[in-house]
PDB file of C-alpha atoms in Angstrom:
ATOM      1  CA  MET A   1      33.848  10.664   6.972  1.00  0.00           C
ATOM      2  CA  SER A   2      34.051   8.388  10.779  1.00  0.00           C
ATOM      3  CA  ARG A   3      29.751   8.508  12.072  1.00  0.00           C
ATOM      4  CA  GLU A   4      30.121   8.203  15.915  1.00  0.00           C
ATOM      5  CA  PRO A   5      26.853   8.480  18.037  1.00  0.00           C
ATOM      6  CA  ASP A   6      26.188  12.207  19.903  1.00  0.00           C
ATOM      7  CA  PRO A   7      28.749  12.230  22.536  1.00  0.00           C
ATOM      8  CA  GLN A   8      25.030  11.410  25.184  1.00  0.00           C
ATOM      9  CA  ALA A   9      24.791   8.224  23.543  1.00  0.00           C
ATOM     10  CA  GLN A  10      27.827   7.693  23.554  1.00  0.00           C
ATOM     11  CA  ALA A  11      27.634   7.730  27.853  1.00  0.00           C
ATOM     12  CA  VAL A  12      24.745   5.824  27.405  1.00  0.00           C
ATOM     13  CA  LEU A  13      26.331   3.478  25.921  1.00  0.00           C
ATOM     14  CA  ASP A  14      29.592   3.342  28.191  1.00  0.00           C
ATOM     15  CA  LEU A  15      27.481   2.824  30.861  1.00  0.00           C
ATOM     16  CA  ILE A  16      26.380  -0.015  29.929  1.00  0.00           C
ATOM     17  CA  ASP A  17      29.510  -1.212  28.562  1.00  0.00           C
ATOM     18  CA  SER A  18      30.353  -0.779  32.412  1.00  0.00           C
ATOM     19  CA  ILE A  19      28.212  -3.601  33.577  1.00  0.00           C
ATOM     20  CA  PRO A  20      28.921  -7.137  33.051  1.00  0.00           C
ATOM     21  CA  ARG A  21      25.836  -8.684  32.158  1.00  0.00           C
ATOM     22  CA  PRO A  22      25.612 -10.449  29.632  1.00  0.00           C
ATOM     23  CA  PRO A  23      23.940  -9.475  26.096  1.00  0.00           C
ATOM     24  CA  THR A  24      20.442 -10.085  25.702  1.00  0.00           C
ATOM     25  CA  TYR A  25      21.499 -13.033  22.599  1.00  0.00           C
ATOM     26  CA  ALA A  26      22.738 -15.642  25.997  1.00  0.00           C
ATOM     27  CA  LEU A  27      19.733 -14.112  28.527  1.00  0.00           C
ATOM     28  CA  SER A  28      16.936 -16.881  29.271  1.00  0.00           C
ATOM     29  CA  VAL A  29      13.881 -15.120  29.218  1.00  0.00           C
ATOM     30  CA  PRO A  30      13.327 -14.579  32.501  1.00  0.00           C
ATOM     31  CA  SER A  31      16.074 -12.485  33.393  1.00  0.00           C
ATOM     32  CA  ALA A  32      16.401 -10.724  29.983  1.00  0.00           C
ATOM     33  CA  ARG A  33      13.333  -9.525  31.157  1.00  0.00           C
ATOM     34  CA  ALA A  34      14.123  -8.332  34.747  1.00  0.00           C
ATOM     35  CA  ALA A  35      17.359  -6.695  32.857  1.00  0.00           C
ATOM     36  CA  LEU A  36      15.167  -4.496  30.916  1.00  0.00           C
ATOM     37  CA  GLU A  37      13.373  -3.542  33.863  1.00  0.00           C
ATOM     38  CA  GLU A  38      15.933  -2.375  36.714  1.00  0.00           C
ATOM     39  CA  PHE A  39      17.331  -0.238  32.996  1.00  0.00           C
ATOM     40  CA  PHE A  40      14.444   1.354  32.329  1.00  0.00           C
ATOM     41  CA  ALA A  41      13.456   1.386  35.674  1.00  0.00           C
ATOM     42  CA  ASN A  42      11.194   5.773  36.889  1.00  0.00           C
ATOM     43  CA  GLU A  43      13.161   6.000  40.330  1.00  0.00           C
ATOM     44  CA  ASP A  44      11.298   9.909  40.096  1.00  0.00           C
ATOM     45  CA  PRO A  45       8.015   9.578  38.331  1.00  0.00           C
ATOM     46  CA  GLU A  46       7.319  13.033  36.422  1.00  0.00           C
ATOM     47  CA  PRO A  47       3.837  13.761  38.280  1.00  0.00           C
ATOM     48  CA  VAL A  48       0.246  13.555  35.980  1.00  0.00           C
ATOM     49  CA  GLY A  49      -2.973  14.292  36.580  1.00  0.00           C
ATOM     50  CA  ASP A  50      -4.063  10.513  38.137  1.00  0.00           C
ATOM     51  CA  VAL A  51      -2.825   6.806  37.207  1.00  0.00           C
ATOM     52  CA  THR A  52      -4.765   3.920  37.187  1.00  0.00           C
ATOM     53  CA  ASP A  53      -4.353   0.043  36.713  1.00  0.00           C
ATOM     54  CA  PHE A  54      -6.574  -2.364  35.825  1.00  0.00           C
ATOM     55  CA  SER A  55      -7.815  -4.951  33.427  1.00  0.00           C
ATOM     56  CA  ILE A  56      -9.894  -4.642  30.003  1.00  0.00           C
ATOM     57  CA  PRO A  57     -11.333  -8.633  28.335  1.00  0.00           C
ATOM     58  CA  GLY A  58      -9.156  -9.584  25.595  1.00  0.00           C
ATOM     59  CA  PRO A  59      -9.758 -12.009  23.160  1.00  0.00           C
ATOM     60  CA  ALA A  60      -8.000 -14.759  25.335  1.00  0.00           C
ATOM     61  CA  GLU A  61      -7.897 -13.833  28.477  1.00  0.00           C
ATOM     62  CA  ASP A  62      -7.676 -10.437  30.366  1.00  0.00           C
ATOM     63  CA  VAL A  63      -5.430  -7.773  30.014  1.00  0.00           C
ATOM     64  CA  PRO A  64      -2.801  -5.493  32.058  1.00  0.00           C
ATOM     65  CA  VAL A  65      -3.519  -1.876  31.823  1.00  0.00           C
ATOM     66  CA  ARG A  66      -2.428   1.098  32.687  1.00  0.00           C
ATOM     67  CA  LEU A  67      -4.417   4.553  32.449  1.00  0.00           C
ATOM     68  CA  TYR A  68      -3.407   8.081  32.839  1.00  0.00           C
ATOM     69  CA  LEU A  69      -4.676  11.137  33.065  1.00  0.00           C
ATOM     70  CA  PRO A  70      -4.036  14.951  32.949  1.00  0.00           C
ATOM     71  CA  GLU A  71      -5.020  17.633  35.136  1.00  0.00           C
ATOM     72  CA  GLY A  72      -8.420  18.804  34.036  1.00  0.00           C
ATOM     73  CA  ASP A  73     -11.701  17.783  33.245  1.00  0.00           C
ATOM     74  CA  GLY A  74     -12.377  15.204  30.651  1.00  0.00           C
ATOM     75  CA  PRO A  75     -13.198  13.708  27.927  1.00  0.00           C
ATOM     76  CA  HIS A  76      -9.964  13.802  27.013  1.00  0.00           C
ATOM     77  CA  PRO A  77      -8.190  12.329  24.321  1.00  0.00           C
ATOM     78  CA  ALA A  78      -6.318   9.476  24.264  1.00  0.00           C
ATOM     79  CA  LEU A  79      -3.145   7.787  22.895  1.00  0.00           C
ATOM     80  CA  VAL A  80      -3.132   3.910  23.642  1.00  0.00           C
ATOM     81  CA  TYR A  81       0.746   3.437  24.225  1.00  0.00           C
ATOM     82  CA  LEU A  82       2.380  -0.161  23.584  1.00  0.00           C
ATOM     83  CA  HIS A  83       5.878  -0.539  25.318  1.00  0.00           C
ATOM     84  CA  GLY A  84       8.819  -1.942  23.106  1.00  0.00           C
ATOM     85  CA  GLY A  85      11.280  -5.223  23.845  1.00  0.00           C
ATOM     86  CA  GLY A  86      11.050  -7.624  21.176  1.00  0.00           C
ATOM     87  CA  TRP A  87       7.420  -8.697  22.261  1.00  0.00           C
ATOM     88  CA  VAL A  88       9.384 -10.738  24.923  1.00  0.00           C
ATOM     89  CA  ILE A  89      10.210  -8.351  26.936  1.00  0.00           C
ATOM     90  CA  GLY A  90       9.349  -4.940  28.945  1.00  0.00           C
ATOM     91  CA  SER A  91       6.083  -4.244  30.565  1.00  0.00           C
ATOM     92  CA  LEU A  92       3.964  -0.847  31.316  1.00  0.00           C
ATOM     93  CA  ASP A  93       7.085   0.359  33.492  1.00  0.00           C
ATOM     94  CA  THR A  94       9.430   0.737  30.929  1.00  0.00           C
ATOM     95  CA  VAL A  95       7.802   2.662  29.400  1.00  0.00           C
ATOM     96  CA  ASP A  96       6.436   4.377  32.443  1.00  0.00           C
ATOM     97  CA  ASP A  97       8.305   7.435  32.289  1.00  0.00           C
ATOM     98  CA  VAL A  98       7.601   8.366  28.086  1.00  0.00           C
ATOM     99  CA  CYS A  99       3.240   8.104  29.382  1.00  0.00           C
ATOM    100  CA  ARG A 100       3.734  10.087  31.783  1.00  0.00           C
ATOM    101  CA  GLY A 101       5.446  12.445  29.491  1.00  0.00           C
ATOM    102  CA  LEU A 102       3.382  12.627  26.413  1.00  0.00           C
ATOM    103  CA  VAL A 103       0.377  13.009  28.856  1.00  0.00           C
ATOM    104  CA  ASN A 104       1.953  16.411  29.936  1.00  0.00           C
ATOM    105  CA  ARG A 105       2.645  17.551  26.970  1.00  0.00           C
ATOM    106  CA  VAL A 106      -0.222  16.711  25.089  1.00  0.00           C
ATOM    107  CA  GLY A 107      -2.858  17.212  27.213  1.00  0.00           C
ATOM    108  CA  CYS A 108      -3.816  13.828  26.692  1.00  0.00           C
ATOM    109  CA  ALA A 109      -4.643  10.273  28.145  1.00  0.00           C
ATOM    110  CA  VAL A 110      -2.480   7.340  28.240  1.00  0.00           C
ATOM    111  CA  LEU A 111      -3.177   3.689  27.828  1.00  0.00           C
ATOM    112  CA  SER A 112      -1.035   1.291  28.458  1.00  0.00           C
ATOM    113  CA  VAL A 113      -0.881  -1.981  27.635  1.00  0.00           C
ATOM    114  CA  ASP A 114       0.732  -4.911  29.156  1.00  0.00           C
ATOM    115  CA  TYR A 115       0.239  -7.186  25.786  1.00  0.00           C
ATOM    116  CA  ARG A 116       1.054 -11.145  26.316  1.00  0.00           C
ATOM    117  CA  LEU A 117       4.277 -11.624  25.616  1.00  0.00           C
ATOM    118  CA  ALA A 118       6.662 -14.392  23.205  1.00  0.00           C
ATOM    119  CA  PRO A 119       7.476 -17.236  23.701  1.00  0.00           C
ATOM    120  CA  GLU A 120       4.815 -18.357  25.700  1.00  0.00           C
ATOM    121  CA  HIS A 121       2.296 -15.729  23.989  1.00  0.00           C
ATOM    122  CA  PRO A 122       3.762 -16.680  19.368  1.00  0.00           C
ATOM    123  CA  PHE A 123       1.738 -13.919  17.849  1.00  0.00           C
ATOM    124  CA  PRO A 124      -0.603 -12.982  16.979  1.00  0.00           C
ATOM    125  CA  ALA A 125      -0.570 -12.444  20.355  1.00  0.00           C
ATOM    126  CA  ALA A 126       0.291  -9.881  20.709  1.00  0.00           C
ATOM    127  CA  LEU A 127      -1.480  -7.664  18.540  1.00  0.00           C
ATOM    128  CA  ASP A 128      -4.450  -9.130  19.277  1.00  0.00           C
ATOM    129  CA  ASP A 129      -4.220  -7.749  22.532  1.00  0.00           C
ATOM    130  CA  ALA A 130      -2.968  -4.732  21.416  1.00  0.00           C
ATOM    131  CA  TYR A 131      -6.019  -4.591  18.700  1.00  0.00           C
ATOM    132  CA  ALA A 132      -8.331  -5.114  21.976  1.00  0.00           C
ATOM    133  CA  ALA A 133      -7.082  -1.981  23.249  1.00  0.00           C
ATOM    134  CA  VAL A 134      -8.068  -0.276  20.491  1.00  0.00           C
ATOM    135  CA  GLU A 135     -11.645  -1.318  20.449  1.00  0.00           C
ATOM    136  CA  TRP A 136     -11.966  -0.903  23.775  1.00  0.00           C
ATOM    137  CA  VAL A 137     -11.088   2.909  23.439  1.00  0.00           C
ATOM    138  CA  ALA A 138     -13.427   3.242  21.361  1.00  0.00           C
ATOM    139  CA  ALA A 139     -16.347   1.032  22.801  1.00  0.00           C
ATOM    140  CA  HIS A 140     -16.193   1.931  26.193  1.00  0.00           C
ATOM    141  CA  GLY A 141     -13.033   5.238  26.729  1.00  0.00           C
ATOM    142  CA  ASP A 142     -16.339   7.313  27.548  1.00  0.00           C
ATOM    143  CA  THR A 143     -16.057   5.176  30.688  1.00  0.00           C
ATOM    144  CA  VAL A 144     -13.103   6.461  31.978  1.00  0.00           C
ATOM    145  CA  GLY A 145     -12.189  10.167  31.023  1.00  0.00           C
ATOM    146  CA  ILE A 146     -11.684   9.345  27.189  1.00  0.00           C
ATOM    147  CA  ASP A 147     -12.940  11.117  24.256  1.00  0.00           C
ATOM    148  CA  PRO A 148     -13.555   7.760  21.719  1.00  0.00           C
ATOM    149  CA  GLY A 149     -13.990  10.228  18.751  1.00  0.00           C
ATOM    150  CA  ARG A 150     -10.407  10.231  19.268  1.00  0.00           C
ATOM    151  CA  ILE A 151      -7.969   8.309  19.308  1.00  0.00           C
ATOM    152  CA  ALA A 152      -4.552   7.711  18.243  1.00  0.00           C
ATOM    153  CA  VAL A 153      -2.449   4.527  19.213  1.00  0.00           C
ATOM    154  CA  GLY A 154       1.147   3.968  19.312  1.00  0.00           C
ATOM    155  CA  GLY A 155       4.533   2.766  20.475  1.00  0.00           C
ATOM    156  CA  ASP A 156       8.780   1.087  20.246  1.00  0.00           C
ATOM    157  CA  SER A 157       9.940  -0.960  18.663  1.00  0.00           C
ATOM    158  CA  ALA A 158       7.778  -3.586  18.638  1.00  0.00           C
ATOM    159  CA  GLY A 159       5.282  -1.910  20.445  1.00  0.00           C
ATOM    160  CA  GLY A 160       6.152   0.111  16.759  1.00  0.00           C
ATOM    161  CA  ASN A 161       5.559  -3.277  15.619  1.00  0.00           C
ATOM    162  CA  LEU A 162       2.196  -3.747  16.828  1.00  0.00           C
ATOM    163  CA  THR A 163       1.417  -0.033  16.367  1.00  0.00           C
ATOM    164  CA  ALA A 164       0.926  -0.456  12.323  1.00  0.00           C
ATOM    165  CA  GLY A 165       0.043  -3.765  12.388  1.00  0.00           C
ATOM    166  CA  ALA A 166      -3.390  -2.799  14.633  1.00  0.00           C
ATOM    167  CA  THR A 167      -3.552   0.400  12.296  1.00  0.00           C
ATOM    168  CA  LEU A 168      -3.227  -2.585   9.590  1.00  0.00           C
ATOM    169  CA  VAL A 169      -6.543  -4.357  11.087  1.00  0.00           C
ATOM    170  CA  ALA A 170      -8.755  -1.534  12.090  1.00  0.00           C
ATOM    171  CA  ARG A 171      -8.274  -0.639   8.498  1.00  0.00           C
ATOM    172  CA  ASP A 172      -9.177  -4.373   6.627  1.00  0.00           C
ATOM    173  CA  ARG A 173     -12.051  -5.206   9.247  1.00  0.00           C
ATOM    174  CA  GLY A 174     -13.431  -1.444   9.917  1.00  0.00           C
ATOM    175  CA  GLY A 175     -12.646  -0.512  13.344  1.00  0.00           C
ATOM    176  CA  PRO A 176     -12.277   2.272  14.969  1.00  0.00           C
ATOM    177  CA  GLU A 177     -10.921   5.248  13.457  1.00  0.00           C
ATOM    178  CA  ILE A 178      -7.175   5.871  14.732  1.00  0.00           C
ATOM    179  CA  ALA A 179      -6.397  10.096  14.435  1.00  0.00           C
ATOM    180  CA  ARG A 180      -3.351   8.947  13.865  1.00  0.00           C
ATOM    181  CA  GLN A 181       0.222   6.085  14.581  1.00  0.00           C
ATOM    182  CA  VAL A 182       2.969   7.012  15.984  1.00  0.00           C
ATOM    183  CA  LEU A 183       6.371   4.633  15.535  1.00  0.00           C
ATOM    184  CA  VAL A 184       9.427   5.061  16.831  1.00  0.00           C
ATOM    185  CA  TYR A 185      12.244   3.417  15.662  1.00  0.00           C
ATOM    186  CA  PRO A 186       9.428   0.260  14.937  1.00  0.00           C
ATOM    187  CA  ALA A 187      10.260  -3.021  13.627  1.00  0.00           C
ATOM    188  CA  VAL A 188       7.557  -3.736  10.874  1.00  0.00           C
ATOM    189  CA  ALA A 189      10.578  -6.094   9.173  1.00  0.00           C
ATOM    190  CA  SER A 190      10.741  -9.231   8.356  1.00  0.00           C
ATOM    191  CA  PRO A 191      14.428 -11.293   8.239  1.00  0.00           C
ATOM    192  CA  ALA A 192      13.314 -14.134   6.073  1.00  0.00           C
ATOM    193  CA  VAL A 193      11.985 -11.324   3.077  1.00  0.00           C
ATOM    194  CA  HIS A 194      13.851  -8.232   3.888  1.00  0.00           C
ATOM    195  CA  ASP A 195      18.058  -7.333   4.262  1.00  0.00           C
ATOM    196  CA  PHE A 196      18.831  -3.653   5.741  1.00  0.00           C
ATOM    197  CA  ASP A 197      22.150  -2.033   5.384  1.00  0.00           C
ATOM    198  CA  SER A 198      21.144  -0.882   8.861  1.00  0.00           C
ATOM    199  CA  TYR A 199      22.062  -4.001  10.192  1.00  0.00           C
ATOM    200  CA  GLU A 200      25.064  -4.368   9.423  1.00  0.00           C
ATOM    201  CA  GLU A 201      26.193  -0.794   9.816  1.00  0.00           C
ATOM    202  CA  ASN A 202      24.671  -0.653  13.880  1.00  0.00           C
ATOM    203  CA  GLY A 203      25.170  -4.772  14.612  1.00  0.00           C
ATOM    204  CA  GLU A 204      27.064  -4.441  17.742  1.00  0.00           C
ATOM    205  CA  GLY A 205      28.286  -2.068  20.400  1.00  0.00           C
ATOM    206  CA  TYR A 206      25.088   0.086  19.732  1.00  0.00           C
ATOM    207  CA  PHE A 207      22.677  -1.233  22.944  1.00  0.00           C
ATOM    208  CA  LEU A 208      20.184  -3.162  20.014  1.00  0.00           C
ATOM    209  CA  GLU A 209      22.308  -5.588  18.925  1.00  0.00           C
ATOM    210  CA  ARG A 210      21.540  -7.687  14.712  1.00  0.00           C
ATOM    211  CA  GLU A 211      21.409 -11.057  17.760  1.00  0.00           C
ATOM    212  CA  SER A 212      19.379  -9.912  19.533  1.00  0.00           C
ATOM    213  CA  MET A 213      16.996  -8.667  17.309  1.00  0.00           C
ATOM    214  CA  ALA A 214      17.155 -12.425  15.731  1.00  0.00           C
ATOM    215  CA  TRP A 215      16.603 -13.836  18.962  1.00  0.00           C
ATOM    216  CA  PHE A 216      13.501 -12.044  19.497  1.00  0.00           C
ATOM    217  CA  TYR A 217      12.037 -12.513  16.138  1.00  0.00           C
ATOM    218  CA  GLU A 218      12.067 -16.611  16.421  1.00  0.00           C
ATOM    219  CA  ARG A 219      10.223 -16.453  19.970  1.00  0.00           C
ATOM    220  CA  TYR A 220       7.657 -13.836  18.703  1.00  0.00           C
ATOM    221  CA  VAL A 221       7.415 -15.636  15.137  1.00  0.00           C
ATOM    222  CA  PRO A 222       8.106 -19.230  15.343  1.00  0.00           C
ATOM    223  CA  ARG A 223       6.350 -20.267  12.412  1.00  0.00           C
ATOM    224  CA  ALA A 224       7.787 -20.206   8.930  1.00  0.00           C
ATOM    225  CA  VAL A 225       4.624 -19.868   7.364  1.00  0.00           C
ATOM    226  CA  ASP A 226       3.709 -15.855  10.014  1.00  0.00           C
ATOM    227  CA  GLN A 227       7.119 -15.383   9.066  1.00  0.00           C
ATOM    228  CA  ARG A 228       5.485 -13.988   5.568  1.00  0.00           C
ATOM    229  CA  ASN A 229       2.517 -12.045   7.228  1.00  0.00           C
ATOM    230  CA  GLU A 230       1.633  -8.592   6.861  1.00  0.00           C
ATOM    231  CA  TYR A 231       0.475  -8.257  10.210  1.00  0.00           C
ATOM    232  CA  ALA A 232       3.810  -9.491  11.792  1.00  0.00           C
ATOM    233  CA  ALA A 233       6.039  -7.512   9.124  1.00  0.00           C
ATOM    234  CA  PRO A 234       3.640  -4.378   7.934  1.00  0.00           C
ATOM    235  CA  LEU A 235       6.191  -3.616   5.262  1.00  0.00           C
ATOM    236  CA  LEU A 236       4.895  -6.858   2.898  1.00  0.00           C
ATOM    237  CA  ALA A 237       2.189  -5.024   2.979  1.00  0.00           C
ATOM    238  CA  ARG A 238       1.181  -4.675  -0.730  1.00  0.00           C
ATOM    239  CA  ASP A 239      -1.227  -1.460   0.518  1.00  0.00           C
ATOM    240  CA  LEU A 240       0.003   1.087   2.419  1.00  0.00           C
ATOM    241  CA  SER A 241      -3.473   3.337   1.543  1.00  0.00           C
ATOM    242  CA  GLY A 242      -6.139   4.368   3.724  1.00  0.00           C
ATOM    243  CA  LEU A 243      -4.453   3.852   7.229  1.00  0.00           C
ATOM    244  CA  PRO A 244      -3.549   7.308   9.171  1.00  0.00           C
ATOM    245  CA  PRO A 245      -0.963   9.369   9.492  1.00  0.00           C
ATOM    246  CA  ALA A 246       1.692   8.778  11.006  1.00  0.00           C
ATOM    247  CA  THR A 247       5.051   9.854  12.880  1.00  0.00           C
ATOM    248  CA  VAL A 248       8.207   8.060  12.117  1.00  0.00           C
ATOM    249  CA  VAL A 249      11.089   8.230  14.709  1.00  0.00           C
ATOM    250  CA  THR A 250      13.884   6.636  14.312  1.00  0.00           C
ATOM    251  CA  ALA A 251      17.546   6.785  15.319  1.00  0.00           C
ATOM    252  CA  GLY A 252      20.756   6.940  13.206  1.00  0.00           C
ATOM    253  CA  PHE A 253      22.630   4.047  15.147  1.00  0.00           C
ATOM    254  CA  ASP A 254      19.951   1.209  15.041  1.00  0.00           C
ATOM    255  CA  PRO A 255      19.635  -2.129  13.390  1.00  0.00           C
ATOM    256  CA  LEU A 256      15.952  -1.326  12.943  1.00  0.00           C
ATOM    257  CA  ARG A 257      16.894   2.210  10.811  1.00  0.00           C
ATOM    258  CA  ASP A 258      16.406   1.327   7.453  1.00  0.00           C
ATOM    259  CA  GLU A 259      13.077  -0.813   8.104  1.00  0.00           C
ATOM    260  CA  GLY A 260      11.659   2.667   9.937  1.00  0.00           C
ATOM    261  CA  ARG A 261      12.419   4.887   7.147  1.00  0.00           C
ATOM    262  CA  GLU A 262      11.585   1.927   4.427  1.00  0.00           C
ATOM    263  CA  TYR A 263       8.121   2.012   5.524  1.00  0.00           C
ATOM    264  CA  ALA A 264       7.622   6.091   5.464  1.00  0.00           C
ATOM    265  CA  ASP A 265       8.511   6.212   2.786  1.00  0.00           C
ATOM    266  CA  ARG A 266       5.662   3.648   1.595  1.00  0.00           C
ATOM    267  CA  LEU A 267       3.580   5.143   3.862  1.00  0.00           C
ATOM    268  CA  SER A 268       3.959   8.592   1.538  1.00  0.00           C
ATOM    269  CA  ASP A 269       3.977   7.356  -1.319  1.00  0.00           C
ATOM    270  CA  ALA A 270       1.061   5.433  -0.793  1.00  0.00           C
ATOM    271  CA  GLY A 271      -0.496   8.994   0.304  1.00  0.00           C
ATOM    272  CA  VAL A 272      -0.199   9.089   3.887  1.00  0.00           C
ATOM    273  CA  ALA A 273       0.591  12.300   4.776  1.00  0.00           C
ATOM    274  CA  VAL A 274       3.407  11.302   7.343  1.00  0.00           C
ATOM    275  CA  THR A 275       5.990  13.288   9.193  1.00  0.00           C
ATOM    276  CA  ASP A 276       9.264  11.279   9.185  1.00  0.00           C
ATOM    277  CA  TYR A 277      11.631  12.617  12.743  1.00  0.00           C
ATOM    278  CA  HIS A 278      15.845  11.414  12.225  1.00  0.00           C
ATOM    279  CA  TYR A 279      17.853  11.531  15.157  1.00  0.00           C
ATOM    280  CA  GLU A 280      21.367  10.783  13.210  1.00  0.00           C
ATOM    281  CA  GLY A 281      23.283  10.846  16.284  1.00  0.00           C
ATOM    282  CA  MET A 282      21.056   8.085  18.374  1.00  0.00           C
ATOM    283  CA  ILE A 283      21.025   4.700  19.762  1.00  0.00           C
ATOM    284  CA  HIS A 284      17.570   2.310  19.666  1.00  0.00           C
ATOM    285  CA  GLY A 285      15.730   2.665  22.736  1.00  0.00           C
ATOM    286  CA  PHE A 286      16.817   6.419  23.069  1.00  0.00           C
ATOM    287  CA  VAL A 287      13.478   8.732  23.135  1.00  0.00           C
ATOM    288  CA  SER A 288      12.723   6.265  26.838  1.00  0.00           C
ATOM    289  CA  LEU A 289      15.999   8.079  28.398  1.00  0.00           C
ATOM    290  CA  PRO A 290      14.762  11.241  28.650  1.00  0.00           C
ATOM    291  CA  ASP A 291      17.836  11.513  32.355  1.00  0.00           C
ATOM    292  CA  TYR A 292      20.318  11.221  30.404  1.00  0.00           C
ATOM    293  CA  LEU A 293      20.107  11.974  26.531  1.00  0.00           C
ATOM    294  CA  ASP A 294      18.114  15.954  25.529  1.00  0.00           C
ATOM    295  CA  ALA A 295      17.486  14.317  22.651  1.00  0.00           C
ATOM    296  CA  ALA A 296      14.359  11.791  23.949  1.00  0.00           C
ATOM    297  CA  ASP A 297      12.847  15.457  25.052  1.00  0.00           C
ATOM    298  CA  GLU A 298      12.870  16.396  21.805  1.00  0.00           C
ATOM    299  CA  ALA A 299      11.184  13.476  20.307  1.00  0.00           C
ATOM    300  CA  LEU A 300       8.741  13.458  23.035  1.00  0.00           C
ATOM    301  CA  ASP A 301       8.829  17.289  21.675  1.00  0.00           C
ATOM    302  CA  ASP A 302       8.317  15.970  18.221  1.00  0.00           C
ATOM    303  CA  VAL A 303       5.578  13.502  18.869  1.00  0.00           C
ATOM    304  CA  ALA A 304       2.966  15.283  20.868  1.00  0.00           C
ATOM    305  CA  ALA A 305       2.931  17.881  18.488  1.00  0.00           C
ATOM    306  CA  ASP A 306       1.714  15.960  16.113  1.00  0.00           C
ATOM    307  CA  LEU A 307      -0.853  14.364  18.523  1.00  0.00           C
ATOM    308  CA  GLU A 308      -1.835  18.079  19.609  1.00  0.00           C
ATOM    309  CA  GLU A 309      -2.693  18.900  15.380  1.00  0.00           C
ATOM    310  CA  ALA A 310      -4.273  14.874  15.126  1.00  0.00           C
ATOM    311  CA  PHE A 311      -6.686  15.025  18.072  1.00  0.00           C
ATOM    312  CA  TYR A 312      -7.233  19.412  18.522  1.00  0.00           C
ATOM    313  CA  SER A 313      -6.810  21.046  14.970  1.00  0.00           C
ATOM    314  CA  GLY A 314     -10.243  21.131  13.886  1.00  0.00           C
TER     315      GLY A 314
END
């Protein structure tokens, strides 16, 4: 039985193929960053209650953030959101539509984090910034209309990796209580240790390519010793117990499909409550394309339902 992407996903792939541009792994870092900004540009942003850009103190330098607030009086529960882009590319702007969509679906605040990028800042810089943002919301969220007692952390791709890493750090350091972790096609494996069929099946032609993942990882984790660090690759963690309930979103035509599903299984086996949403016909990055893909809206609805339960039940 042949596998084919959803027709809407195939239309996106055809559009990408029609643009004469080298793949990410063949570009310079500045060119790769510019290409992603152009691809995910949000020309018609969905209105929310308020949007403010500012910086918070970080472990090495100030960390730019963007705070989205819903309509209505606070304090609001908050999702700390970590963008994707292989730890090398991506920005607050490339996930603007996702953040706005979740604000309006959930009625929560979203703090989007512009963490330091590799190769200028390799592991653990991005994770340190991500965790600093979680600590900041817990300590100072009440100054910006956030309820510091209701915090979730989420992200897509590399941001899913940072989400998983931040929840491990919070558990291990006795840090802020996190109501839920949202892992959207997360990159949680170490190429030095793991090998998954989805890298072979979906390694070329489905937006994110196997060689691009290698290009990203080489820049984010250049030291061999760090490639076996569970905070860099959370699937290496021996103990996943005591972590927040998890929402895991995966796509059938994604090189990262199998590691995301394996992590969901490992969390469940460790006694963590997991909701697992698998979109068989979708590609990596699909949640960020609601203008093109009906499944993007479905996935945002799924994530929003889990966040509503985490924030408002009991």
